[in-house]
Amino acid sequence: QVRLIESGGGLVQSGGSLRLSCAASGRSFRAYAMGWFRQAPGKERAIVAAISWSGGSTYYADSVKGRFTISRDNTKNTLYLQMNSLHAEDTAVYYCAASDLFGPGAEYPYWGQGTQVTVSS
């Protein structure tokens, strides 16, 4: 089992940037494909980006393509989400999650507690 803790959320103005981090502990981090999800008020949780075990493959939701970058450092057991050109619509609680499979359709059994991102317009 892996434990996940997100950090880096906060309040940012529209057009600004934030970098989220997700620190993993427990079972080997490199054994998992990883994903970032978000849930805005009144909406269902949705995938934002995913990355394969080695980081060689990535997936992005259409709404964040060209603005967000997912990456991982397996030597530091850490997942990242660089978010640029933030819009008010990006306001949500962001979660990292771990899966045995890679891709938007994979099931993610392990979740962090979430970190709030608020973008002011």
XYZ file of C-alpha atoms in Angstrom:
121
model
C 0.000 0.000 0.000
C 1.138 3.539 -0.696
C 0.364 6.694 1.277
C 0.029 9.989 -0.559
C 0.235 13.546 0.751
C -0.388 16.548 -1.504
C 0.991 20.037 -0.987
C 1.415 23.265 -2.887
C -2.160 24.421 -3.195
C -3.216 27.968 -2.448
C -4.715 31.169 -3.782
C -3.436 32.552 -7.069
C -4.617 35.213 -9.487
C -5.936 34.336 -12.903
C -3.038 33.814 -15.291
C -0.732 32.762 -12.492
C 1.036 29.486 -11.777
C 1.255 26.891 -9.034
C 3.140 23.646 -8.633
C 1.528 20.834 -6.710
C 3.549 18.056 -5.142
C 2.494 14.620 -3.961
C 4.846 12.797 -1.615
C 4.517 9.033 -1.537
C 5.546 6.606 1.188
C 5.077 2.920 1.833
C 5.257 0.543 -1.082
C 7.711 1.470 -3.852
C 6.569 4.615 -5.636
C 7.857 3.417 -8.977
C 5.497 0.456 -8.813
C 2.547 2.764 -9.469
C 1.250 4.788 -12.340
C 0.026 8.106 -10.967
C -2.697 10.594 -11.654
C -3.915 14.027 -10.648
C -7.630 14.586 -10.240
C -9.715 17.568 -9.242
C -13.159 18.192 -7.840
C -14.830 21.562 -8.072
C -17.819 22.489 -5.886
C -20.949 20.776 -7.129
C -19.069 18.740 -9.721
C -17.806 15.191 -9.911
C -14.160 14.407 -9.450
C -12.383 14.264 -12.814
C -8.969 13.262 -14.020
C -6.579 16.070 -14.898
C -3.432 14.196 -15.893
C -1.766 10.807 -15.589
C 1.767 9.516 -15.873
C 3.203 6.060 -16.353
C 5.532 4.258 -13.982
C 8.747 5.572 -15.539
C 7.256 8.893 -16.609
C 7.654 8.057 -20.271
C 3.949 8.331 -21.059
C 1.507 11.013 -20.024
C -2.159 11.832 -20.464
C -3.935 15.183 -20.106
C -7.552 16.187 -20.024
C -8.404 18.496 -22.914
C -9.148 21.350 -20.528
C -5.546 21.493 -19.276
C -3.512 20.521 -22.342
C -0.754 23.021 -22.998
C -1.128 24.589 -19.536
C -0.425 21.784 -17.059
C 2.526 19.423 -16.910
C 2.633 16.210 -14.895
C 5.997 14.781 -13.898
C 7.511 12.463 -11.337
C 10.825 11.939 -9.624
C 11.127 8.300 -8.651
C 14.325 9.014 -6.690
C 12.364 11.386 -4.446
C 9.094 9.414 -4.430
C 7.304 12.548 -5.551
C 4.706 13.412 -8.167
C 4.297 16.950 -9.494
C 1.735 19.015 -11.348
C 2.957 22.288 -12.802
C -0.043 24.490 -13.515
C 0.366 27.591 -15.689
C -2.079 30.122 -17.105
C -4.575 29.278 -14.412
C -8.218 30.186 -14.917
C -11.001 30.617 -12.382
C -12.422 27.366 -13.776
C -9.357 25.550 -12.421
C -10.510 26.233 -8.871
C -10.955 22.866 -7.174
C -9.576 20.439 -4.653
C -6.735 18.579 -6.337
C -5.954 14.975 -5.471
C -3.124 12.686 -6.404
C -3.815 9.000 -6.804
C -1.923 5.786 -7.483
C -2.841 2.892 -9.726
C -1.414 -0.386 -10.949
C -2.459 0.649 -14.453
C -1.770 3.729 -16.560
C -4.343 5.895 -18.263
C -7.556 7.840 -17.773
C -9.645 4.692 -17.548
C -7.571 3.026 -14.869
C -8.905 2.451 -11.395
C -7.057 4.341 -8.690
C -7.263 2.566 -5.319
C -4.995 4.941 -3.408
C -5.709 8.618 -2.819
C -4.271 11.582 -1.019
C -6.309 13.918 1.147
C -6.386 16.709 -1.432
C -5.111 20.264 -1.630
C -7.232 23.318 -2.401
C -6.421 25.478 -5.419
C -8.309 28.735 -5.728
C -7.897 30.995 -8.737
C -9.215 34.521 -8.360
C -10.474 36.299 -11.461
